[in-house]
């Protein structure tokens, strides 16, 4: 077995993978599965150079015919051969499909049931139904919107595929799509699993399969199943890495797959984009921005992931970079959903929310299932204090992708604004199911429990948030102390103010020094007042502690009025104590 030692790559296996991807492009393209074709092409483009035949006229070699001719591919040659009439009909229907005449394409193939013809006929019918559904739902959040509109072709497609006894891998894929739309999840999963086992290089089938993995537990169940049934499959590894990212859990398993795939595809744009997205998920913002910028520089015409990049720039308040990115995306393709989101984020950062909302809606007209656009649209409605519209947007985002913690978190914030704290805690908990290691979620949930006077749960949540915050523990403790202070739980407030002061970040390592100084002053003053009032302590001890916190608050001795008043109380207390002893 030939191995290239430096990266420990099995070159024989890699060259076989190379040929399989080349054939996948032919097989998927012939069935008009453009996303699967594009994905395989992008992956193939990044494969290790050692997998390629160097210094030869590749297309002149007979052994390469299975990678050059559809009928010679391994998958296609396993199917029944077509008659000349079937081939002619198929070419006609495919041409109609490519100009988006889906009903016409389906009609031309009426009563033709060879596997490839049946798939294209039913797939065209499915897309015709989707097209009509989209036409009925174009008025985003408007009075004439029919959000519950359905694909009226699903039933007839389902009946035909359900009764078919000879479904190939692609008809199983379409059957799985239809079953998932009908919310028959177990049956859909089984159909899609059959599809990828029969032909593993249809990326669209893997993506559809991933949509039904909504929890980390389910991920590990599916992983165990695939490891047992498809050992050594590179496509399985791509899939599992994709699902980890879609689950938004920031799971370390992602890097296991990334490190396994990177040596085989060292020049892969796709892998670099996945890495950038994961760094964004785990809030390694500087590294993520660097990779996104590299992707954009290497190919400024690739708009995929630029929506995520624009959102990162928005969160970092990088207005100039976002303006440049928006201009460049418009130059490439103005009416791409990703471009619309980039432009919307640019208007959002300028606080021009009416324009931002317009562009988010444009993105959604182009792609109704664009859950990131729904979520960001919800955020802008929150900014405009249109809470009801925000809630509707977050619900649409969850319908499109229930794994998006940002939409669940947005719902929690919206209901918290409405002072419906029981509802808010429910949605924050849903967000925590997806992101249990996210300190922000625990802190928000703790604040809601505080509003509900549930002191124990509030303390537990904020304690968990403090454990997860890392470099920002002191701000969580200050927030928790304030909550206890509002509830007149003085000892608990003092405990957390004191703990906050003990955090090293109060010594000046935080970015916003002014805010940190205000927090430090607030904590010291509270503790000084607290100890002044603690008559269960020895007079000398409590007065000494109060004075220490005043001096810590004002090390230069330049006291404000409150501090002067407390120092006067300390002086009076000591005089009173001295008289009693005398």
Short mmCIF file of N, CA and C in Angstrom, two decimals, residues 473-555:
data_model
loop_
_atom_site.label_atom_id
_atom_site.label_comp_id
_atom_site.label_asym_id
_atom_site.label_seq_id
_atom_site.Cartn_x
_atom_site.Cartn_y
_atom_site.Cartn_z
N UNK A 473 -15.49 36.88 35.13
CA UNK A 473 -16.22 36.42 36.31
C UNK A 473 -16.69 37.58 37.17
N UNK A 474 -15.86 38.62 37.29
CA UNK A 474 -16.20 39.70 38.20
C UNK A 474 -17.48 40.41 37.80
N UNK A 475 -17.74 40.56 36.50
CA UNK A 475 -18.96 41.26 36.08
C UNK A 475 -20.19 40.43 36.41
N UNK A 476 -20.07 39.09 36.31
CA UNK A 476 -21.19 38.22 36.68
C UNK A 476 -21.47 38.34 38.18
N UNK A 477 -20.39 38.38 38.98
CA UNK A 477 -20.57 38.49 40.43
C UNK A 477 -21.19 39.82 40.82
N UNK A 478 -20.77 40.88 40.15
CA UNK A 478 -21.37 42.20 40.42
C UNK A 478 -22.85 42.18 40.09
N UNK A 479 -23.21 41.58 38.96
CA UNK A 479 -24.61 41.51 38.56
C UNK A 479 -25.42 40.70 39.57
N UNK A 480 -24.85 39.61 40.04
CA UNK A 480 -25.53 38.78 41.03
C UNK A 480 -25.68 39.53 42.35
N UNK A 481 -24.63 40.25 42.75
CA UNK A 481 -24.69 41.02 43.99
C UNK A 481 -25.79 42.08 43.92
N UNK A 482 -25.92 42.73 42.76
CA UNK A 482 -26.96 43.75 42.59
C UNK A 482 -28.35 43.14 42.74
N UNK A 483 -28.50 41.92 42.19
CA UNK A 483 -29.81 41.25 42.29
C UNK A 483 -30.15 40.97 43.74
N UNK A 484 -29.19 40.46 44.51
CA UNK A 484 -29.44 40.20 45.94
C UNK A 484 -29.70 41.51 46.68
N UNK A 485 -29.00 42.57 46.27
CA UNK A 485 -29.21 43.87 46.91
C UNK A 485 -30.63 44.35 46.69
N UNK A 486 -31.15 44.19 45.46
CA UNK A 486 -32.53 44.60 45.17
C UNK A 486 -33.53 43.83 46.02
N UNK A 487 -33.18 42.59 46.34
CA UNK A 487 -34.09 41.75 47.12
C UNK A 487 -33.86 41.88 48.62
N UNK A 488 -33.01 42.85 49.01
CA UNK A 488 -32.69 43.12 50.42
C UNK A 488 -32.03 41.92 51.11
N UNK A 489 -31.37 41.08 50.34
CA UNK A 489 -30.60 39.97 50.90
C UNK A 489 -29.16 40.45 51.07
N UNK A 490 -28.96 41.20 52.15
CA UNK A 490 -27.73 41.97 52.31
C UNK A 490 -26.49 41.10 52.45
N UNK A 491 -26.59 40.04 53.20
CA UNK A 491 -25.41 39.19 53.41
C UNK A 491 -24.98 38.53 52.10
N UNK A 492 -25.97 38.07 51.30
CA UNK A 492 -25.64 37.46 50.01
C UNK A 492 -25.04 38.49 49.06
N UNK A 493 -25.60 39.69 49.07
CA UNK A 493 -25.04 40.75 48.22
C UNK A 493 -23.60 41.04 48.61
N UNK A 494 -23.36 41.15 49.92
CA UNK A 494 -22.01 41.42 50.39
C UNK A 494 -21.04 40.30 49.99
N UNK A 495 -21.52 39.07 50.07
CA UNK A 495 -20.68 37.91 49.70
C UNK A 495 -20.18 38.03 48.26
N UNK A 496 -21.09 38.39 47.35
CA UNK A 496 -20.71 38.43 45.93
C UNK A 496 -19.94 39.70 45.58
N UNK A 497 -20.24 40.81 46.25
CA UNK A 497 -19.42 42.01 46.03
C UNK A 497 -17.98 41.74 46.48
N UNK A 498 -17.85 41.08 47.62
CA UNK A 498 -16.52 40.76 48.13
C UNK A 498 -15.78 39.82 47.19
N UNK A 499 -16.50 38.79 46.70
CA UNK A 499 -15.88 37.83 45.76
C UNK A 499 -15.45 38.53 44.48
N UNK A 500 -16.25 39.51 44.03
CA UNK A 500 -15.91 40.24 42.80
C UNK A 500 -14.62 41.03 42.98
N UNK A 501 -14.46 41.64 44.16
CA UNK A 501 -13.25 42.42 44.42
C UNK A 501 -12.01 41.54 44.48
N UNK A 502 -12.20 40.28 44.80
CA UNK A 502 -11.06 39.37 44.90
C UNK A 502 -10.60 38.84 43.56
N UNK A 503 -11.42 39.08 42.51
CA UNK A 503 -11.04 38.61 41.18
C UNK A 503 -9.89 39.45 40.63
N UNK A 504 -8.85 38.82 40.09
CA UNK A 504 -7.70 39.58 39.58
C UNK A 504 -8.02 40.53 38.45
N UNK A 505 -9.11 40.26 37.69
CA UNK A 505 -9.45 41.13 36.56
C UNK A 505 -9.78 42.55 37.00
N UNK A 506 -10.06 42.73 38.29
CA UNK A 506 -10.32 44.07 38.77
C UNK A 506 -9.06 44.92 38.85
N UNK A 507 -7.92 44.29 38.63
CA UNK A 507 -6.66 45.03 38.71
C UNK A 507 -6.31 45.73 37.40
N UNK A 508 -7.13 45.61 36.38
CA UNK A 508 -6.90 46.43 35.19
C UNK A 508 -6.69 45.66 33.91
N UNK A 509 -6.96 44.35 33.87
CA UNK A 509 -6.71 43.59 32.65
C UNK A 509 -7.89 43.62 31.69
N UNK A 510 -9.04 44.13 32.11
CA UNK A 510 -10.22 44.17 31.24
C UNK A 510 -10.13 45.33 30.26
N UNK A 511 -10.87 45.20 29.13
CA UNK A 511 -10.83 46.22 28.08
C UNK A 511 -11.46 47.53 28.54
N UNK A 512 -12.64 47.44 29.09
CA UNK A 512 -13.36 48.66 29.45
C UNK A 512 -12.98 49.06 30.87
N UNK A 513 -11.88 49.80 30.99
CA UNK A 513 -11.36 50.13 32.31
C UNK A 513 -12.30 51.01 33.11
N UNK A 514 -12.96 51.92 32.43
CA UNK A 514 -13.85 52.84 33.14
C UNK A 514 -15.00 52.10 33.79
N UNK A 515 -15.61 51.17 33.06
CA UNK A 515 -16.72 50.39 33.62
C UNK A 515 -16.25 49.54 34.78
N UNK A 516 -15.05 48.96 34.65
CA UNK A 516 -14.51 48.13 35.72
C UNK A 516 -14.27 48.97 36.98
N UNK A 517 -13.79 50.18 36.78
CA UNK A 517 -13.54 51.05 37.93
C UNK A 517 -14.84 51.40 38.64
N UNK A 518 -15.90 51.64 37.86
CA UNK A 518 -17.21 51.93 38.46
C UNK A 518 -17.72 50.73 39.25
N UNK A 519 -17.52 49.53 38.70
CA UNK A 519 -17.93 48.32 39.43
C UNK A 519 -17.15 48.18 40.73
N UNK A 520 -15.87 48.44 40.68
CA UNK A 520 -15.03 48.32 41.88
C UNK A 520 -15.48 49.32 42.95
N UNK A 521 -15.76 50.56 42.51
CA UNK A 521 -16.22 51.59 43.44
C UNK A 521 -17.56 51.20 44.06
N UNK A 522 -18.46 50.69 43.24
CA UNK A 522 -19.78 50.28 43.74
C UNK A 522 -19.65 49.18 44.78
N UNK A 523 -18.80 48.18 44.52
CA UNK A 523 -18.62 47.07 45.45
C UNK A 523 -18.03 47.56 46.77
N UNK A 524 -17.01 48.40 46.70
CA UNK A 524 -16.37 48.90 47.92
C UNK A 524 -17.33 49.72 48.78
N UNK A 525 -18.08 50.59 48.14
CA UNK A 525 -19.02 51.43 48.89
C UNK A 525 -20.11 50.59 49.54
N UNK A 526 -20.62 49.58 48.81
CA UNK A 526 -21.65 48.74 49.41
C UNK A 526 -21.11 48.02 50.64
N UNK A 527 -19.90 47.46 50.50
CA UNK A 527 -19.31 46.70 51.61
C UNK A 527 -19.02 47.62 52.79
N UNK A 528 -18.60 48.85 52.52
CA UNK A 528 -18.37 49.81 53.62
C UNK A 528 -19.67 50.07 54.37
N UNK A 529 -20.75 50.34 53.64
CA UNK A 529 -22.05 50.58 54.29
C UNK A 529 -22.53 49.33 55.02
N UNK A 530 -22.27 48.16 54.40
CA UNK A 530 -22.71 46.90 54.99
C UNK A 530 -22.06 46.69 56.35
N UNK A 531 -20.74 46.89 56.43
CA UNK A 531 -20.06 46.63 57.70
C UNK A 531 -20.38 47.68 58.75
N UNK A 532 -20.66 48.93 58.31
CA UNK A 532 -21.09 49.96 59.26
C UNK A 532 -22.35 49.51 60.00
N UNK A 533 -23.23 48.80 59.28
CA UNK A 533 -24.54 48.42 59.85
C UNK A 533 -24.52 47.06 60.55
N UNK A 534 -23.38 46.37 60.55
CA UNK A 534 -23.31 45.03 61.14
C UNK A 534 -23.03 45.10 62.63
N UNK A 535 -24.07 45.34 63.40
CA UNK A 535 -23.89 45.53 64.86
C UNK A 535 -23.64 44.22 65.59
N UNK A 536 -23.77 43.09 64.91
CA UNK A 536 -23.46 41.82 65.56
C UNK A 536 -21.96 41.58 65.60
N UNK A 537 -21.18 42.42 64.90
CA UNK A 537 -19.72 42.33 64.95
C UNK A 537 -19.18 43.23 66.04
N UNK A 538 -17.99 42.93 66.47
CA UNK A 538 -17.29 43.81 67.39
C UNK A 538 -17.14 45.20 66.76
N UNK A 539 -17.35 46.25 67.56
CA UNK A 539 -17.31 47.60 67.01
C UNK A 539 -16.01 47.88 66.29
N UNK A 540 -14.93 47.54 66.90
CA UNK A 540 -13.62 47.84 66.31
C UNK A 540 -13.44 47.11 64.98
N UNK A 541 -13.91 45.86 64.93
CA UNK A 541 -13.74 45.06 63.71
C UNK A 541 -14.57 45.61 62.56
N UNK A 542 -15.86 45.89 62.84
CA UNK A 542 -16.72 46.34 61.75
C UNK A 542 -16.30 47.71 61.25
N UNK A 543 -15.86 48.59 62.15
CA UNK A 543 -15.43 49.92 61.74
C UNK A 543 -14.12 49.85 60.95
N UNK A 544 -13.26 48.92 61.37
CA UNK A 544 -12.00 48.75 60.65
C UNK A 544 -12.26 48.26 59.22
N UNK A 545 -13.18 47.27 59.08
CA UNK A 545 -13.50 46.74 57.74
C UNK A 545 -14.13 47.82 56.86
N UNK A 546 -15.04 48.60 57.44
CA UNK A 546 -15.68 49.66 56.68
C UNK A 546 -14.64 50.67 56.17
N UNK A 547 -13.70 51.04 57.05
CA UNK A 547 -12.67 52.00 56.65
C UNK A 547 -11.77 51.43 55.56
N UNK A 548 -11.45 50.12 55.67
CA UNK A 548 -10.59 49.49 54.66
C UNK A 548 -11.22 49.57 53.27
N UNK A 549 -12.54 49.35 53.19
CA UNK A 549 -13.19 49.38 51.87
C UNK A 549 -13.31 50.81 51.33
N UNK A 550 -13.46 51.80 52.24
CA UNK A 550 -13.47 53.18 51.78
C UNK A 550 -12.10 53.55 51.20
N UNK A 551 -11.04 53.15 51.89
CA UNK A 551 -9.69 53.48 51.42
C UNK A 551 -9.36 52.71 50.13
N UNK A 552 -9.91 51.51 50.01
CA UNK A 552 -9.71 50.75 48.78
C UNK A 552 -10.45 51.43 47.62
N UNK A 553 -11.61 52.00 47.93
CA UNK A 553 -12.38 52.69 46.87
C UNK A 553 -11.69 53.99 46.45
N UNK A 554 -11.05 54.67 47.42
CA UNK A 554 -10.41 55.96 47.13
C UNK A 554 -8.97 55.94 47.65
N UNK A 555 -8.08 55.21 46.99
CA UNK A 555 -6.71 55.09 47.49
C UNK A 555 -5.96 56.42 47.56
#
